[in-house]
Amino acid sequence: MVASIIILSIREIIMIKINSFSSFFVANWKLNGDFKFIDQFLDNLQVPSDNSKCIVICPTSTYLDYIRHKKNNFYVGAQNVSEHEKGAYTGEISCNALSDLNIDFCILGHSERRQLFNETSTDVSLKSSKVIEFKIVPIVCIGETLEEKENGKTNNILSQQLEDSIPVSSNSDNTIIAYEPVWAIGTGLTPTLEEINKTHQFIKNHNTKFENFKVLYGGSVNANNANEIVSLSNVDGALIGGASLNYDDFTKIIKD
Ligand code: PGA
């Protein structure tokens, strides 16, 4: 009994070794899915036996516990968390609660959170440093709007978001960055392969701190374009919304 308690507490405080993976495929289910959907999805999903790929499924928070009991060569991530540990914050979910469920990843600063729920980069930074304290890997999203892109401001916007959203405690062992152009999310539009690779290079070169960070691309990744995007030299994986809701498409994305 004592031994098992010790083993449990050791397991809980260990963070995933993100640098042991060559690529990441993160399914962002957003506000979709129910028990029936999850059962069907997991019954049909074929996860590659290749352990160098890290597959992460991020359901809505009420299904985190259900899905983590069905883990089979994949990890589970949350889509958001509170920057507060506890207290009078009705409707929020704490890092402690995620840690109790052994959740390994947490998407933070998604453009939908920034735009629809007024999250600022400062909020994202506070949340990121909090999840790191709880040994959960933040997947910090940054990206420019169409207007910003058209005005040639992409790099300025990304610089500012990187400076303000990534906390001091972040390093390449405990934090992942996701570049998601806002105009590419759910639209079927993507930057060219060259643009994606260049922007990822810009992020990695932004300051020496980010040099070895894993940088994922997100925005209209699908079964047809995932392979060529993830094969780019500066791309370490993908954050997938719409196409991650279809088990055939997601299987193809993670298999290629
Ligand atoms: P999409 O969404 O793949 O449907 O464009 C990506 C995301 O929002 O993370």
Coordinates of C-alpha atoms and ligand atoms in Angstrom, one line a residue:
M1 CA 0.0 0.0 0.0
V2 CA 2.7 2.4 1.0
A3 CA 4.8 1.5 -2.0
S4 CA 1.9 2.1 -4.4
I5 CA 1.2 5.5 -2.9
I6 CA 4.9 6.4 -3.4
I7 CA 4.9 5.2 -7.0
L8 CA 1.7 7.1 -7.7
S9 CA 3.1 10.3 -6.4
I10 CA 6.3 10.0 -8.3
R11 CA 4.4 9.2 -11.5
E12 CA 2.2 12.3 -11.0
I13 CA 5.0 14.8 -10.7
I14 CA 7.0 13.7 -13.8
M15 CA 6.5 15.9 -16.9
I16 CA 6.4 14.3 -20.3
K17 CA 9.8 14.4 -22.0
I18 CA 8.8 16.4 -25.0
N19 CA 12.3 16.2 -26.6
S20 CA 12.1 12.5 -26.8
F21 CA 9.4 12.9 -29.6
S22 CA 10.2 13.8 -33.2
S23 CA 6.7 15.0 -34.0
F24 CA 3.4 16.0 -32.3
F25 CA -0.2 15.6 -33.5
V26 CA -2.6 17.4 -31.3
A27 CA -6.3 16.9 -31.8
N28 CA -8.2 20.0 -30.6
W29 CA -11.8 18.8 -30.4
K30 CA -13.0 22.3 -29.2
L31 CA -16.7 22.1 -28.0
N32 CA -17.5 18.8 -29.8
G33 CA -17.9 15.2 -28.8
D34 CA -19.9 13.1 -26.4
F35 CA -19.6 9.6 -25.0
K36 CA -20.9 8.0 -28.1
F37 CA -18.6 10.0 -30.3
I38 CA -15.6 9.3 -28.1
D39 CA -16.3 5.5 -28.0
Q40 CA -16.7 5.4 -31.8
F41 CA -13.6 7.5 -32.4
L42 CA -11.3 5.5 -30.2
D43 CA -12.6 2.2 -31.4
N44 CA -11.7 3.2 -34.9
L45 CA -8.5 5.3 -34.4
Q46 CA -5.3 3.5 -35.4
V47 CA -2.4 4.9 -33.5
P48 CA 1.0 4.2 -35.0
S49 CA 3.2 1.9 -33.0
D50 CA 6.1 4.3 -33.7
N51 CA 6.8 5.9 -30.3
S52 CA 8.6 8.9 -31.8
K53 CA 5.2 10.4 -32.6
C54 CA 3.3 12.0 -29.8
I55 CA -0.4 11.9 -30.3
V56 CA -2.5 14.2 -28.0
I57 CA -6.3 14.3 -27.8
C58 CA -7.8 17.4 -26.2
P59 CA -11.6 16.9 -25.6
T60 CA -13.9 19.3 -23.7
S61 CA -13.0 19.2 -20.0
T62 CA -15.9 17.1 -18.9
Y63 CA -14.6 14.2 -20.9
L64 CA -11.0 14.4 -19.8
D65 CA -11.5 11.8 -17.1
Y66 CA -13.4 9.4 -19.4
I67 CA -10.8 9.6 -22.2
R68 CA -7.8 9.3 -20.0
H69 CA -9.0 5.9 -18.8
K70 CA -9.1 4.8 -22.5
K71 CA -5.5 5.9 -23.2
N72 CA -3.9 3.7 -25.7
N73 CA -0.6 5.1 -27.1
F74 CA -1.9 8.6 -26.9
Y75 CA -1.8 11.4 -24.4
V76 CA -4.6 13.6 -23.1
G77 CA -4.6 17.4 -23.1
A78 CA -7.0 20.1 -21.8
Q79 CA -8.0 23.1 -24.0
N80 CA -7.7 25.7 -21.2
V81 CA -7.2 26.1 -17.5
S82 CA -7.5 28.8 -14.8
E83 CA -4.5 30.8 -13.8
H84 CA -5.9 30.6 -10.3
E85 CA -5.2 27.6 -8.1
K86 CA -8.4 27.8 -6.1
G87 CA -11.0 30.1 -4.7
A88 CA -14.1 32.0 -5.8
Y89 CA -13.8 31.6 -9.6
T90 CA -17.1 30.1 -10.6
G91 CA -16.9 27.9 -13.7
E92 CA -13.1 27.7 -13.8
I93 CA -11.0 24.5 -13.8
S94 CA -7.7 24.4 -11.8
C95 CA -4.3 23.0 -12.7
N96 CA -4.6 20.9 -9.6
A97 CA -7.8 19.2 -11.0
L98 CA -5.9 18.5 -14.3
S99 CA -3.0 17.1 -12.4
D100 CA -5.3 14.9 -10.4
L101 CA -6.4 13.4 -13.7
N102 CA -2.8 13.0 -14.9
I103 CA -3.4 15.3 -17.8
D104 CA -0.1 15.9 -19.6
F105 CA -0.8 18.8 -22.0
C106 CA -2.9 22.0 -22.0
I107 CA -3.6 24.2 -25.1
L108 CA -3.4 27.8 -24.0
G109 CA -4.0 31.1 -25.8
H110 CA -5.9 29.6 -28.7
S111 CA -7.2 32.4 -30.9
E112 CA -10.8 31.5 -30.0
R113 CA -10.0 32.1 -26.4
R114 CA -8.2 35.3 -27.2
Q115 CA -10.9 36.6 -29.5
L116 CA -14.2 35.3 -28.0
F117 CA -13.2 35.2 -24.3
N118 CA -10.9 38.2 -24.3
E119 CA -7.8 36.4 -23.1
T120 CA -4.7 38.5 -23.2
S121 CA -1.1 37.4 -23.7
T122 CA -0.5 38.2 -20.0
D123 CA -3.3 35.8 -19.1
V124 CA -1.7 33.2 -21.3
S125 CA 1.7 33.7 -19.7
L126 CA 0.2 33.3 -16.2
K127 CA -1.7 30.2 -17.2
S128 CA 1.4 28.7 -18.8
S129 CA 3.6 29.3 -15.8
K130 CA 1.0 27.8 -13.6
V131 CA 0.6 24.6 -15.7
I132 CA 4.4 24.2 -15.8
E133 CA 4.4 24.3 -12.0
F134 CA 2.0 21.3 -12.2
K135 CA 4.3 19.5 -14.7
I136 CA 1.7 19.9 -17.5
V137 CA 3.1 21.0 -20.9
P138 CA 1.5 24.2 -22.2
I139 CA 0.9 24.3 -25.9
V140 CA 1.0 28.1 -26.4
C141 CA -0.8 29.4 -29.5
I142 CA 0.2 32.5 -31.4
G143 CA -0.9 33.8 -34.8
E144 CA -1.8 36.8 -36.8
T145 CA -5.2 37.9 -38.2
L146 CA -5.8 38.3 -41.9
E147 CA -5.7 42.1 -41.5
E148 CA -2.4 41.9 -39.7
K149 CA -1.0 39.6 -42.4
E150 CA -2.2 41.9 -45.2
N151 CA -0.6 44.9 -43.5
G152 CA 2.7 43.0 -43.4
K153 CA 2.6 42.9 -39.6
T154 CA 2.8 39.1 -39.1
N155 CA 6.3 39.1 -37.6
N156 CA 5.7 42.1 -35.3
I157 CA 2.5 40.4 -34.0
L158 CA 4.2 37.1 -33.4
S159 CA 7.2 38.8 -31.7
Q160 CA 4.8 40.6 -29.3
Q161 CA 2.8 37.5 -28.6
L162 CA 5.9 35.4 -28.0
E163 CA 7.3 38.1 -25.6
D164 CA 4.1 38.4 -23.7
S165 CA 2.6 34.9 -23.7
I166 CA 5.7 32.7 -22.9
P167 CA 6.6 32.9 -19.3
V168 CA 10.2 33.1 -18.0
S169 CA 9.9 29.6 -16.6
S170 CA 9.3 28.2 -20.1
N171 CA 12.1 26.3 -21.9
S172 CA 12.3 23.7 -24.7
D173 CA 11.8 20.9 -22.2
N174 CA 8.5 22.1 -20.7
T175 CA 6.7 24.2 -23.4
I176 CA 5.5 23.8 -26.9
I177 CA 4.6 26.7 -29.3
A178 CA 1.8 26.4 -31.9
Y179 CA 1.7 28.8 -34.8
E180 CA -1.9 29.2 -35.9
P181 CA -2.7 32.0 -38.3
V182 CA -6.1 33.1 -37.2
W183 CA -7.3 33.4 -40.9
A184 CA -6.4 29.8 -41.5
I185 CA -8.4 28.3 -38.7
G186 CA -11.5 26.4 -39.9
T187 CA -11.3 28.2 -43.3
G188 CA -9.7 25.7 -45.6
L189 CA -7.0 28.3 -46.3
T190 CA -3.3 27.8 -45.3
P191 CA -0.2 29.8 -45.9
T192 CA 2.1 28.4 -48.5
L193 CA 4.6 25.7 -47.4
E194 CA 7.4 28.2 -47.8
E195 CA 5.6 30.8 -45.7
I196 CA 4.9 28.2 -42.9
N197 CA 8.6 27.1 -42.9
K198 CA 9.8 30.7 -42.8
T199 CA 7.5 31.8 -40.1
H200 CA 8.5 28.8 -37.9
Q201 CA 12.1 29.7 -38.5
F202 CA 11.3 33.3 -37.5
I203 CA 9.8 32.0 -34.2
K204 CA 12.7 29.7 -33.5
N205 CA 15.2 32.5 -34.2
H206 CA 13.2 35.1 -32.4
N207 CA 15.5 34.8 -29.4
T208 CA 18.0 32.1 -28.5
K209 CA 15.6 30.8 -25.9
F210 CA 13.2 29.6 -28.6
E211 CA 15.9 27.9 -30.7
N212 CA 15.1 24.4 -29.6
F213 CA 11.4 24.8 -28.9
K214 CA 9.0 22.4 -30.7
V215 CA 6.8 24.6 -33.0
L216 CA 3.6 23.1 -34.3
Y217 CA 1.6 24.4 -37.2
G218 CA -2.2 24.7 -36.9
G219 CA -5.0 26.0 -39.2
S220 CA -6.8 23.9 -41.8
V221 CA -4.5 20.9 -41.5
N222 CA -6.2 17.9 -43.1
A223 CA -5.5 14.4 -44.3
N224 CA -4.2 15.8 -47.7
N225 CA -1.8 18.5 -46.5
A226 CA -0.6 17.2 -43.1
N227 CA 2.3 15.2 -44.4
E228 CA 3.9 18.0 -46.5
I229 CA 3.4 20.5 -43.7
V230 CA 4.8 18.3 -41.0
S231 CA 7.8 17.3 -43.2
L232 CA 9.0 21.0 -43.4
S233 CA 12.3 21.4 -41.6
N234 CA 11.1 23.9 -39.0
V235 CA 7.7 22.2 -38.3
D236 CA 7.6 19.8 -35.4
G237 CA 4.0 18.7 -35.7
A238 CA 0.4 19.9 -36.1
L239 CA -2.5 21.2 -34.1
I240 CA -5.6 19.9 -35.8
G241 CA -9.2 21.1 -35.3
G242 CA -11.9 20.0 -37.8
A243 CA -10.0 17.1 -39.3
S244 CA -9.3 15.6 -35.8
L245 CA -13.0 14.9 -35.4
N246 CA -13.0 12.3 -38.2
Y247 CA -11.2 9.1 -37.1
D248 CA -10.3 8.2 -40.7
D249 CA -8.8 11.6 -41.4
F250 CA -7.0 11.8 -38.1
T251 CA -5.6 8.2 -38.5
K252 CA -4.3 9.2 -41.9
I253 CA -2.7 12.4 -40.5
I254 CA -0.9 10.6 -37.7
K255 CA 0.1 7.6 -39.9
D256 CA 1.8 9.4 -42.8
Ligands
PGA1 P1 -8.8 23.7 -37.9 O1 -8.6 24.3 -36.4 O2 -7.8 22.6 -38.1 O3 -10.2 23.3 -37.9 O4 -8.4 24.9 -38.8 C1 -7.3 24.3 -35.8 C2 -7.4 24.9 -34.4 O5 -8.2 25.8 -34.2 O6 -6.6 24.5 -33.5

